[in-house]
XYZ file of C-alpha atoms in Angstrom:
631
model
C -21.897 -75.941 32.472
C -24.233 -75.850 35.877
C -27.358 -77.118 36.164
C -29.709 -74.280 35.969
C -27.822 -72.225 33.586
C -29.511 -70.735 30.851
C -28.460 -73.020 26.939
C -28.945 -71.533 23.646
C -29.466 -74.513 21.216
C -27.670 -73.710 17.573
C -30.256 -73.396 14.947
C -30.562 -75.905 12.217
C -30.676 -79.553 12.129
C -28.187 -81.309 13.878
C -25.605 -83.923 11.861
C -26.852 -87.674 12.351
C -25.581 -88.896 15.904
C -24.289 -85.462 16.461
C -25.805 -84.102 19.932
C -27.176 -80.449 20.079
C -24.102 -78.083 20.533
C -24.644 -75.652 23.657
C -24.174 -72.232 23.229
C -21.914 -70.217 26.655
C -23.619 -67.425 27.918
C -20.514 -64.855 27.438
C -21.249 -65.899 23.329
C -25.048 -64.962 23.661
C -23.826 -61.472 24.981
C -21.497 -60.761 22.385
C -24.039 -61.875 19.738
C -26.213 -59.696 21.556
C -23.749 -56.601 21.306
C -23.304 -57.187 17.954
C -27.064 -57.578 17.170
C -27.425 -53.913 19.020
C -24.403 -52.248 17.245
C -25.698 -53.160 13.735
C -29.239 -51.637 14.903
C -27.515 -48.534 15.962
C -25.725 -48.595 12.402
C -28.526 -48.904 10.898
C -30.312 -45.728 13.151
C -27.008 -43.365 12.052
C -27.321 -44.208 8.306
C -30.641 -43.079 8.554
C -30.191 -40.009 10.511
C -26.693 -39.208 8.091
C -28.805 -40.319 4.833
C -30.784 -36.897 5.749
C -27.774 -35.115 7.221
C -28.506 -31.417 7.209
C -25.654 -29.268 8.874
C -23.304 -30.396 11.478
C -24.215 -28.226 14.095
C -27.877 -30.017 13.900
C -26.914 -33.814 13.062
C -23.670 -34.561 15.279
C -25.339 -33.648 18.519
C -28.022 -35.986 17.425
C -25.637 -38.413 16.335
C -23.565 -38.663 19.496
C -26.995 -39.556 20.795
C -27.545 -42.629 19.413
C -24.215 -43.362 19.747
C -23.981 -43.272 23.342
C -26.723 -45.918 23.155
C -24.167 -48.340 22.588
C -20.575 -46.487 23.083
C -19.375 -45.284 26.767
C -18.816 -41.712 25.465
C -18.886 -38.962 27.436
C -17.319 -36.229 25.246
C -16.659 -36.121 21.036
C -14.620 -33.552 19.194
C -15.274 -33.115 15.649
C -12.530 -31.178 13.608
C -13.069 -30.432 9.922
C -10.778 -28.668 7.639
C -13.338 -27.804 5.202
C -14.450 -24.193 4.774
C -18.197 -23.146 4.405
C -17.964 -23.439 0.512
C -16.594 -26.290 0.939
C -12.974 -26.487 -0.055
C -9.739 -27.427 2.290
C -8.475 -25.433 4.800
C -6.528 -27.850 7.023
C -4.146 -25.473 8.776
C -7.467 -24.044 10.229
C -10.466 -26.279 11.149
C -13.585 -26.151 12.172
C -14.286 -27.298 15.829
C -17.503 -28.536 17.640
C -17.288 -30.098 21.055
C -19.624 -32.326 22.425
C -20.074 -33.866 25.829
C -22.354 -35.431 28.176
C -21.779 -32.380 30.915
C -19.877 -35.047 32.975
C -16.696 -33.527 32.027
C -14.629 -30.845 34.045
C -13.985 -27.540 31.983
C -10.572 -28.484 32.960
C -10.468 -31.907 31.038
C -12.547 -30.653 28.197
C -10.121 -28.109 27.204
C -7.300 -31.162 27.844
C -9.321 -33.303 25.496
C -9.671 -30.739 22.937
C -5.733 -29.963 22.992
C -5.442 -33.592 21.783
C -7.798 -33.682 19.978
C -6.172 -30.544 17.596
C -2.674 -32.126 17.867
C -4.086 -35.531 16.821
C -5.815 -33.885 13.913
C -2.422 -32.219 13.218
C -0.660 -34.809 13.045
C -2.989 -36.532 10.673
C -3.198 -33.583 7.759
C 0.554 -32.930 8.257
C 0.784 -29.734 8.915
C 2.823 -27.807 11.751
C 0.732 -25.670 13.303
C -3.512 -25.190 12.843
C -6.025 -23.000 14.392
C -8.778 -24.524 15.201
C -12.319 -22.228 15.191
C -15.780 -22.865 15.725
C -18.093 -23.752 18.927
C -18.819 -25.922 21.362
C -22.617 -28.300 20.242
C -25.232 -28.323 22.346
C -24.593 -30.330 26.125
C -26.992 -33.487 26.346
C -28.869 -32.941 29.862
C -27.391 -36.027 31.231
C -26.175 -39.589 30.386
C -28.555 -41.789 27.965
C -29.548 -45.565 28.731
C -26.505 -46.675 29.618
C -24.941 -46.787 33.218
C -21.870 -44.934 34.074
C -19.092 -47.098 34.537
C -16.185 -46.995 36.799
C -13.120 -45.466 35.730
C -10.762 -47.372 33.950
C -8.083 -49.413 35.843
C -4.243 -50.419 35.276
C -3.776 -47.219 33.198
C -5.920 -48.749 29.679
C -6.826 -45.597 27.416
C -10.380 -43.782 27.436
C -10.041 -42.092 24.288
C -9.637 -42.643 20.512
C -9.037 -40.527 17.352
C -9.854 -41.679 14.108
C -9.401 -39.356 10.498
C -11.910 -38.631 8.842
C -11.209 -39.496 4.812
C -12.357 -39.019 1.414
C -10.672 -39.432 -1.529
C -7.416 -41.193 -0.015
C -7.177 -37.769 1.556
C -7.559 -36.631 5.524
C -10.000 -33.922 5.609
C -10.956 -34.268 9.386
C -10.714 -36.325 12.678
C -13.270 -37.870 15.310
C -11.709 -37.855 18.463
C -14.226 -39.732 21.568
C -13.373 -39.549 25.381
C -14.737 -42.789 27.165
C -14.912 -43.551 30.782
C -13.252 -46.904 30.189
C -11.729 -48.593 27.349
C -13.391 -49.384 24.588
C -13.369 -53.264 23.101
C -13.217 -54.826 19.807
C -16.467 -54.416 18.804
C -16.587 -50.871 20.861
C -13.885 -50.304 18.458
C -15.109 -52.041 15.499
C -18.725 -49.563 16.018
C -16.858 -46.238 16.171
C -14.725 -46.993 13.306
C -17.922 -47.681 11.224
C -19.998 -44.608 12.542
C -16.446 -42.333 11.403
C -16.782 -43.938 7.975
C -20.610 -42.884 7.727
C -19.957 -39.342 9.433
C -17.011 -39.105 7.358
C -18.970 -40.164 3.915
C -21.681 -37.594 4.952
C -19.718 -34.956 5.258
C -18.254 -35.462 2.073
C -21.425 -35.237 0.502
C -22.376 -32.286 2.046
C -19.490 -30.754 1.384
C -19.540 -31.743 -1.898
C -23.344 -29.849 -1.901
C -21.548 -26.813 -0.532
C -19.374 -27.173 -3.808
C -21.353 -27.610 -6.164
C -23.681 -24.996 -4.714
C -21.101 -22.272 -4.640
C -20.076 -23.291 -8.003
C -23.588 -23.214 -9.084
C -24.189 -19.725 -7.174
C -20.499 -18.234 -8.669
C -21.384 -19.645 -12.034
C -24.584 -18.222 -11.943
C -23.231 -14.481 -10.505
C -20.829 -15.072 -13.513
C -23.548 -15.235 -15.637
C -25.385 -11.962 -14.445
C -22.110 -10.369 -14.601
C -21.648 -11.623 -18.490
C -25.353 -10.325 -18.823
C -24.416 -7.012 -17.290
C -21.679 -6.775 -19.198
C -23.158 -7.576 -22.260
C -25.998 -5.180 -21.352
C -23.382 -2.842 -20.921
C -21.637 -3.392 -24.010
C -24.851 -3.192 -25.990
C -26.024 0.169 -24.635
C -22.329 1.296 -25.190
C -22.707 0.398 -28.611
C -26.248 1.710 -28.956
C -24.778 4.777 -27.782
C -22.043 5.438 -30.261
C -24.352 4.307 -32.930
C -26.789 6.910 -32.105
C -24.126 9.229 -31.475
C -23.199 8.229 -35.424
C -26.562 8.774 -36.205
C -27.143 12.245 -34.940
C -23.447 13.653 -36.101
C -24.075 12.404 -39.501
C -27.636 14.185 -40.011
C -26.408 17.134 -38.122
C -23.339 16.743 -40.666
C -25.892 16.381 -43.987
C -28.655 19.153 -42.585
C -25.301 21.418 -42.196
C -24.398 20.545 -45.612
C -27.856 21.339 -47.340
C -27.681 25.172 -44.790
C -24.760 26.164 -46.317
C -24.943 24.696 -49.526
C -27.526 27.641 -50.439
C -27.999 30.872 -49.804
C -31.732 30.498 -49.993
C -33.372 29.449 -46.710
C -36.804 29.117 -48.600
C -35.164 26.223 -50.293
C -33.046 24.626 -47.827
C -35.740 24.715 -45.173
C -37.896 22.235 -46.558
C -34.680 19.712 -47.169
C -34.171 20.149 -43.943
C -37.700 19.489 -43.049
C -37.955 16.017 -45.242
C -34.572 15.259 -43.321
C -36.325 14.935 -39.891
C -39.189 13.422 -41.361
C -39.880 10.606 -40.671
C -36.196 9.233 -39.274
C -36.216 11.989 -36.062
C -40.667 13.422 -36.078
C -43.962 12.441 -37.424
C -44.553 15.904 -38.527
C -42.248 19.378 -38.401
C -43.081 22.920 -39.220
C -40.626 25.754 -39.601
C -42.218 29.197 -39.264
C -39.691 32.526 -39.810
C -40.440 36.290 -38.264
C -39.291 38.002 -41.101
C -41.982 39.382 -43.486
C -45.441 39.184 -42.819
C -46.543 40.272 -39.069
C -47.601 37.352 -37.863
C -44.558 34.738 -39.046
C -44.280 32.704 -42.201
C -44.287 29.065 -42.760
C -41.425 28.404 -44.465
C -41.692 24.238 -44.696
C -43.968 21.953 -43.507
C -43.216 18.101 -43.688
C -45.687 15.659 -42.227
C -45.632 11.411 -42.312
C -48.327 9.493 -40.942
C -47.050 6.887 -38.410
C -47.337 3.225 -38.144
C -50.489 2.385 -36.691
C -52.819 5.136 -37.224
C -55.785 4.838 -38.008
C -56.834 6.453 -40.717
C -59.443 8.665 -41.648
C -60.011 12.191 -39.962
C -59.016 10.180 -36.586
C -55.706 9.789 -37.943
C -52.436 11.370 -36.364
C -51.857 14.093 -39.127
C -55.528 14.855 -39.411
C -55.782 16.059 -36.217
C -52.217 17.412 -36.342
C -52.947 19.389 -38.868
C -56.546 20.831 -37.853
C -56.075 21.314 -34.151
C -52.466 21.080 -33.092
C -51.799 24.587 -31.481
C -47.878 24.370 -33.313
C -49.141 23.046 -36.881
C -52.395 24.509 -37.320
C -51.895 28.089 -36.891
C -48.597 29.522 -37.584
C -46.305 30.986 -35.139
C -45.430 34.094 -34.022
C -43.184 36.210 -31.886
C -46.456 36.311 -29.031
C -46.634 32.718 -28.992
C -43.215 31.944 -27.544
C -42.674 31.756 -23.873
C -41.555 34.595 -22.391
C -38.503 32.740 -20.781
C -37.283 32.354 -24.216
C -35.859 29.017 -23.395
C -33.840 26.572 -25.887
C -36.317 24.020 -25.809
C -40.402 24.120 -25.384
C -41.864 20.598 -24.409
C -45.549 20.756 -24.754
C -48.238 18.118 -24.171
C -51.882 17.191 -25.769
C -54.378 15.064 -25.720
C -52.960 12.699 -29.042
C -49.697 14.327 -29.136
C -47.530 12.906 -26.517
C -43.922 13.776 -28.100
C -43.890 17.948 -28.953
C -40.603 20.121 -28.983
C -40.526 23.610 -30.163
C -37.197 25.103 -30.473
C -36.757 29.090 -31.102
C -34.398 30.156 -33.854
C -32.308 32.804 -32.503
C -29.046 34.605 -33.732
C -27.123 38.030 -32.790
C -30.211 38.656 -29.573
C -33.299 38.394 -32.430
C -35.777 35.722 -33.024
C -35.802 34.812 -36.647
C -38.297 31.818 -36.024
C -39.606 28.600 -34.390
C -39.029 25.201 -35.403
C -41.908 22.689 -34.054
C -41.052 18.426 -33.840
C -44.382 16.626 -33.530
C -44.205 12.890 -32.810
C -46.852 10.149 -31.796
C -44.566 8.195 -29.959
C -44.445 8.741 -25.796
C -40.528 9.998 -24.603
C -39.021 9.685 -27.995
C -37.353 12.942 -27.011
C -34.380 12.711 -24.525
C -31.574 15.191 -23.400
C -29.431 13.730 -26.236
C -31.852 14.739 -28.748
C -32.701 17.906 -27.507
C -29.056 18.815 -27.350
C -29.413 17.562 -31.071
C -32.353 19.840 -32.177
C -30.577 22.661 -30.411
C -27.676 22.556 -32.400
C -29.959 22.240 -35.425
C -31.735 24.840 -34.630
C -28.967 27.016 -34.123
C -27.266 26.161 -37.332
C -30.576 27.472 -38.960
C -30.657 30.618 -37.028
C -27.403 30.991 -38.667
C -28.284 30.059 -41.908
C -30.860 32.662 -42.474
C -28.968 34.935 -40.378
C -26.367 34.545 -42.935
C -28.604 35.102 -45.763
C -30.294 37.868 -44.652
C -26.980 39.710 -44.752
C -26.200 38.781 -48.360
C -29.638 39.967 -49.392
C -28.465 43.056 -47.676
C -25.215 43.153 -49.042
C -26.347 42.530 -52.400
C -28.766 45.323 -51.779
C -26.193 47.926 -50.836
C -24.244 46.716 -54.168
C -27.111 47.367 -56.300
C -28.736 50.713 -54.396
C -24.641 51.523 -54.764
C -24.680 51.028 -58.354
C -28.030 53.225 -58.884
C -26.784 55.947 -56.749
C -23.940 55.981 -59.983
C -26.581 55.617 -62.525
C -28.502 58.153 -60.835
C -26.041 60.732 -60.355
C -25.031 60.011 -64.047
C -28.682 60.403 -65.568
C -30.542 62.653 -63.509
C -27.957 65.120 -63.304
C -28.109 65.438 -67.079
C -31.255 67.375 -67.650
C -30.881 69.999 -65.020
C -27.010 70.748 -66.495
C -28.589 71.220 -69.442
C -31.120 73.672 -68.861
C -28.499 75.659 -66.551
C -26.186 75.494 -69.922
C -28.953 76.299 -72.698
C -30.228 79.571 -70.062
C -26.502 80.299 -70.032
C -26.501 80.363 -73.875
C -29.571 81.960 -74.045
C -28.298 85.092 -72.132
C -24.824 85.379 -74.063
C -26.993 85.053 -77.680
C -29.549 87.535 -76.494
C -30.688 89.953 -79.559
C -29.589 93.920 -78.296
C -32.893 94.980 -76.687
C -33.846 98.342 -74.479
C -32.449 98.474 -71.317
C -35.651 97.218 -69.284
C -36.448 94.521 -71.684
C -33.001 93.070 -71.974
C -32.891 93.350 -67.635
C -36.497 91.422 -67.366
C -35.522 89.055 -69.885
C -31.889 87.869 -67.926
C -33.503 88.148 -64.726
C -35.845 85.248 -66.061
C -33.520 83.108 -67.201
C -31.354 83.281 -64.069
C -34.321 82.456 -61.983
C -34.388 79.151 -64.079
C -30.970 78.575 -63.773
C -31.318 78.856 -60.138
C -34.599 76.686 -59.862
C -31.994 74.141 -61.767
C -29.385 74.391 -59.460
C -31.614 73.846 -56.585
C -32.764 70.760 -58.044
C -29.681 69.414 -58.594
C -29.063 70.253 -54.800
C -32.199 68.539 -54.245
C -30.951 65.440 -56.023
C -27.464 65.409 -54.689
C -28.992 65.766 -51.236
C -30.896 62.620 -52.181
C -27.955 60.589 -52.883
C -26.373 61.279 -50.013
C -28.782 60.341 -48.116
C -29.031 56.705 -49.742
C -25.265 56.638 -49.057
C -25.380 57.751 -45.162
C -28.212 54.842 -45.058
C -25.607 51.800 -46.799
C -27.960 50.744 -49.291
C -31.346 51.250 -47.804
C -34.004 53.446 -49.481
C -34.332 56.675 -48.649
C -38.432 56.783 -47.258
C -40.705 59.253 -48.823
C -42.161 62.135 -47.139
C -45.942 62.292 -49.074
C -47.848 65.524 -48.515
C -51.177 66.603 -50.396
C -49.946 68.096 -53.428
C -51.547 70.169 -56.757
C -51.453 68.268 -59.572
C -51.397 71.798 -61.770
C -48.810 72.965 -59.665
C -46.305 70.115 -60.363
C -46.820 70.056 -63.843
C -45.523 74.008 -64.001
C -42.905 73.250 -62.029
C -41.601 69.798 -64.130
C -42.560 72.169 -67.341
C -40.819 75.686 -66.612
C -37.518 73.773 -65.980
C -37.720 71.494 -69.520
C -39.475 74.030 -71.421
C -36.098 75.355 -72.565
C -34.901 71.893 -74.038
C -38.620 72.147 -75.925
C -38.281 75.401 -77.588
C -34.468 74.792 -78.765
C -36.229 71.725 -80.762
C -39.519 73.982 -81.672
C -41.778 71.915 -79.730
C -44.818 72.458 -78.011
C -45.391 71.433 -74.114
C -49.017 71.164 -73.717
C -50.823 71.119 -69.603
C -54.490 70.188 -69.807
C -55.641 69.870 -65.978
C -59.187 70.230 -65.451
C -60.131 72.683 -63.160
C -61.186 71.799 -59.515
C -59.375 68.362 -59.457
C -58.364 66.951 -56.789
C -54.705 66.730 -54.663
C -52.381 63.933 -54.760
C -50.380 62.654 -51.928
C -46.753 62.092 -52.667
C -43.203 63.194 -52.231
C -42.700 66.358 -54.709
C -39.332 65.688 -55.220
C -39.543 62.444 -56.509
C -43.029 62.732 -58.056
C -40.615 66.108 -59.702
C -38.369 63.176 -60.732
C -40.506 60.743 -62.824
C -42.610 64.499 -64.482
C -38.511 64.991 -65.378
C -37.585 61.449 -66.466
C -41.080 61.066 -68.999
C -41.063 64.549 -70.468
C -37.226 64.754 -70.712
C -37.158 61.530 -72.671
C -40.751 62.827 -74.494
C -38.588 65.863 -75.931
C -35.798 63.482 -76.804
C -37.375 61.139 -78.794
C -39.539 63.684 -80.721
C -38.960 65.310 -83.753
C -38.197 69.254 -83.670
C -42.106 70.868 -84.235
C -43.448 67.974 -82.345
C -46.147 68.412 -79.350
C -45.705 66.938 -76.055
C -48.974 66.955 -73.710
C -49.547 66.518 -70.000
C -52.861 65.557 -69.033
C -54.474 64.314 -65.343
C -57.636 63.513 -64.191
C -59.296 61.107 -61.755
C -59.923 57.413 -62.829
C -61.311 54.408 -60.442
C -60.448 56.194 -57.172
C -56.385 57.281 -58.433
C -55.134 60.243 -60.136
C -53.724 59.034 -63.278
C -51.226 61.028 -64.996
C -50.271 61.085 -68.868
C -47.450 62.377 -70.633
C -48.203 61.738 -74.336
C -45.784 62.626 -77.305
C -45.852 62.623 -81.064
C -42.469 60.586 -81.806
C -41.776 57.717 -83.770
C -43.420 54.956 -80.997
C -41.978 52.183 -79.931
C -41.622 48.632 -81.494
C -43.346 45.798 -80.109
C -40.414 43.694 -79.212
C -38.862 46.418 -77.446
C -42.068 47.147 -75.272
C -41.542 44.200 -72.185
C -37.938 45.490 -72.030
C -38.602 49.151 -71.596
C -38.615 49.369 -67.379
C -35.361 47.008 -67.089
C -32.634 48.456 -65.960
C -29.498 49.572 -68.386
C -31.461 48.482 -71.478
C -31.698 50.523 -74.380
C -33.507 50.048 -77.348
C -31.455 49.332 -80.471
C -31.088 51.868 -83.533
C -31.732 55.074 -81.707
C -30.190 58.119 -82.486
C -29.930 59.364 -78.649
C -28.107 57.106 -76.276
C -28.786 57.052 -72.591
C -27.840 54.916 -69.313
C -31.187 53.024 -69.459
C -31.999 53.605 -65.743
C -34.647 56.964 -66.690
C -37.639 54.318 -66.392
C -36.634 51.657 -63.954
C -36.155 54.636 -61.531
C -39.445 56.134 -62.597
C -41.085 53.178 -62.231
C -39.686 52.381 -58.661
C -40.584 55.665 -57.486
C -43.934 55.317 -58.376
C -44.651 51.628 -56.889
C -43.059 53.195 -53.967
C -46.046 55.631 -53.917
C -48.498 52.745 -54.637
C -49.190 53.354 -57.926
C -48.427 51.555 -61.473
C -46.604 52.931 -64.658
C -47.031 51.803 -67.966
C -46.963 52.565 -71.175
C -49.520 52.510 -74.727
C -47.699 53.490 -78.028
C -48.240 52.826 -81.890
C -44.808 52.973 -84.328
C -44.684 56.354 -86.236
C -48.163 57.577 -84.209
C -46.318 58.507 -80.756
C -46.576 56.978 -77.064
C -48.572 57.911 -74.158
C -46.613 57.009 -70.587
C -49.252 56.617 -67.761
C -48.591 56.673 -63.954
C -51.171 56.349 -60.756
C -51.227 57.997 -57.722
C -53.896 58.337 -54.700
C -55.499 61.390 -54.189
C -56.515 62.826 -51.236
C -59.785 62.194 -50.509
C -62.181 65.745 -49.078
């Protein structure tokens, strides 16, 4: 060693008689290296330890290393994809370089990098993709050397590896060869880059798995969502086809809508409304409430602030009953309506054959309870009503052509009776006649064919009557009231019977006072009760008997008498007398029993009453109303 030169003494105490050991200079610069090398370590596991993305770090990390390393161009190739997972036939590429390199041997270095890389993962053929980092302006604190001599390498690829498995390469370009400890630094800074990107790519994983598991999830929720309105659905579907089923059940199970309406009203209460009102057009002017079913909802308070108080004293539906004016002239299949209090109202018109029968009203305090599925619910309802009473409005009418069918027989077969038999006894009369002068004997057959004529013309009368009933299928035939004399029907009811009177010796009696006033009926069937009450009068009384016709004017009505002196009627035949085809027992003279149910519906038809006042072996006194005409 020459004088001058610069000694390093080891550090420690030296052995007894040992000499202090000098240290070369060429030692002192390797220690040196090393010293630096470990610092630079030491910099990259700091700047990996918070390794973001490699587009960020690497550049940064190529800067540090060129602190130490004669770099002057890196090529990073990993066959990871951005989630994460292996693609090694195509990796990703980023360049780096000092912009000391030609385009020319960047391009170079990349090829060999990519076969390198290839050769490493085993596979055949790869495809590299990505881009090039971001160029450093210019070299860092180290001093360009010159190019390498003798042919000695300037680059180096090492794999990158995790797991015992080659998921990458580092491939450097130097401008000279590198040395052992060159060597021994790169390999280290590979194993750090190589142990970062692991763990970022093991992030990536577990982030994707995190994000699929968790899009999983929302698609199990959705699904489940899904499956839960589905089966909402068919469980409301359930619902509504099984009450429509049971409120079609209750419709046709009865022919009377005036008790099937209010089933079908406690049916919708509470499970479907808070209140419902069914109102029908049939009757009375103005419409008819036919049910009304009302439930007081959770939560109300109660009181006259409570839902069905007001409900029932102000809602314009519930309050006041409907009627043909207060539907909307558009006539459409469901009326939504909103109030103050009454958030939920549906009104659906019963309709059937182009008529409106009725309204049905839904009253609920709950806000959008009613959707299109309900509505199409209610409308179906609501037509199966219309139906319903549709239906038994024709029955009623059917039953009413039966029965108007079956009086037009007992008509024909009862009131026909006592005109044939005056036109018979006049016949008689004539053909017994005692021999008599000419004139008399002329006046007296003239006379009795004018009352064989007046009977013939009722009996036209009559069978004009029934065939009117008939052209009308069962309806009543309406009467045609005119102001008539009281006096004056009495003769007429009298001249025809009269004949049946004398051939039993009786006496028919008028007693009209004089000056009353007119009636207002129909003669002809006014005609018909005079015929039915003094026809059965001479009947039921003994030959010699007296039967008496009386009127006169009591509380505001004409009421008319037709008083015999038979053997009366029995107490416990009395309530019976005005049904129809009853006849009392034990009587001599049997008729059809219809004589005083059809007096009696003529007369309510007129809008007065018939009745009756008799005592057993004193006689009975038939009464009947009718209104007079007023001066």
């Amino acid at each position: 060693m020459e004088e001058g030169s610069p000694l390093l003494k080891e550090e420690g105490l030296p052995s007894e008689g040992a000499a202090p050991r000098e240290i070369p200079l060429r030692a002192f610069r390797e220690l040196e290296h090393a010293r630096r090398y470990i610092d630079h370590l030491y910099e990259l596991g700091k700047l990996l330890a918070r390794f973001e993305s490699v587009e960020r770090s690497f550049p940064a990390l190529m800067e540090l290393a060129i602190e130490v390393l004669p770099v002057r161009a890196a090529v990073l190739l990993e066959g990871v994809d951005a989630d994460g997972e292996l693609v090694l036939e195509r990796p990703y590429l980023t360049v780096w370089t000092t912009g000391k390199v030609p385009t020319v041997q960047l391009s170079l270095s990349t090829q060999q990098a990519a076969s390198t890389y290839a050769y490493l993962v085993g596979a055949r053929q790869v495809q590299p993709r990505g881009q090039v980092a971001t160029e450093l302006a210019g070299p860092a604190s180290w001093i360009l050397p010159e190019p390498p001599m003798h042919g000695e390498p300037a680059f180096i690829t090492l794999p990158m590896v995790s797991l015992g498995r080659v998921f990458g390469a580092l491939h450097v370009e130097a401008v000279r060869a590198l040395n052992e400890g060159a060597l021994a630094f790169f390999d280290a800074m590979a194993n750090q880059l190589a142990a970062a990107l692991d763990r970022h790519y093991a992030l990536r994983r577990e982030v994707r798995l995190r994000e699929r598991a968790e899009a999983l999830e929302r698609v199990q929720r959705e699904l489940l969502e899904r499956e839960r309105k589905a089966r909402q659905e068919v469980e409301d579907a359930h619902r509504r086809q099984t009450f429509l089923a049971g409120a079609s059940s209750l419709l046709v199970g009865s022919l009377d809508y005036r008790a099937s309406l209010p089933g079908i009203a406690r049916l919708l209460v509470p499970a479907w409304a808070d209140c419902c009102a069914i109102d029908l057009f049939l009757m009375a002017p103005g419409g008819e409430r036919m049910a009304m079913v009302a439930s007081e909802p959770p939560g109300s308070p109660p009181g006259r602030e409570s839902f069905l108080a007001q409900a029932l004293a102000s809602h314009p539906w519930i309050a006041f009953p409907a009627s043909p004016e207060s539907l909307q002239e558009a006539q459409a299949p469901v009326e939504r309506g909103e109030w103050a209090g009454f958030p939920s109202n549906l009104r659906l018109p019963l309709r059937m054959r182009g008529r409106t029968l009725g309204v049905m009203s839904l009253i609920s305090a709950r806000s959008r309870r009613y959707g299109p599925a309900d509505e199409a619910l209610f409308e179906a309802l609501a037509q199966r009503i219309a139906a319903a009473v549709d239906t038994a409005l024709l029955h009623q009418q059917t039953q009413e052509a039966v029965r108007w069918r079956e009086e037009l027989l007992a008509v024909v077969s009862h009131d026909l009776k006592t005109p044939l038999l005056v036109v018979r006894m006049n016949a008689e009369m004539l053909l017994k006649s005692a021999p008599s002068p000419e004139e008399d004997r002329r006046q007296l057959s003239r006379r009795h064919l004018e009352l064989v004529l007046s009977a013939v013309d009722q009996m036209r009368d009559l069978i004009g009557g029934i065939l009117d009933r008939a052209r009308v299928q069962g309806v009543p035939v309406p009467l045609a009231p005119q102001p008539l004399e009281v006096e004056a029907l009495f003769q007429q009811a009298t001249e025809v019977l009269r004949p049946l009177a004398l051939n039993k010796f009786q006496e028919l009696v008028v007693k009209v006072a004089p000056g009353l006033q007119r009636v207002r009926a129909d003669r002809e069937r006014i005609l018909q009760v005079l015929a039915n009450l003094v026809g059965n009068a001479i009947k039921y009384t003994p030959k010699g008997g007296t039967i008496t016709l009386r009127a006169r004017k009591v509380d505001g009505m004409m009421r008319i008498s037709v008083k015999d002196t038979g053997p009366g009627i029995s107490a416990q035949d009395v309530p019976h007398l005005f049904e129809r085809f009853w006849r009392a027992t034990g009587m001599l003279e049997r008729g059809t029993g219809l004589g005083l149910s059809i007096a009696k519906s003529i007369v309510e038809a007129h809008g007065g009453t018939l009745w009756v006042e008799t005592r057993e072996g004193v006689g009975s006194t038939f009464f009947f109303t009718l209104a007079v005409v007023e001066p």
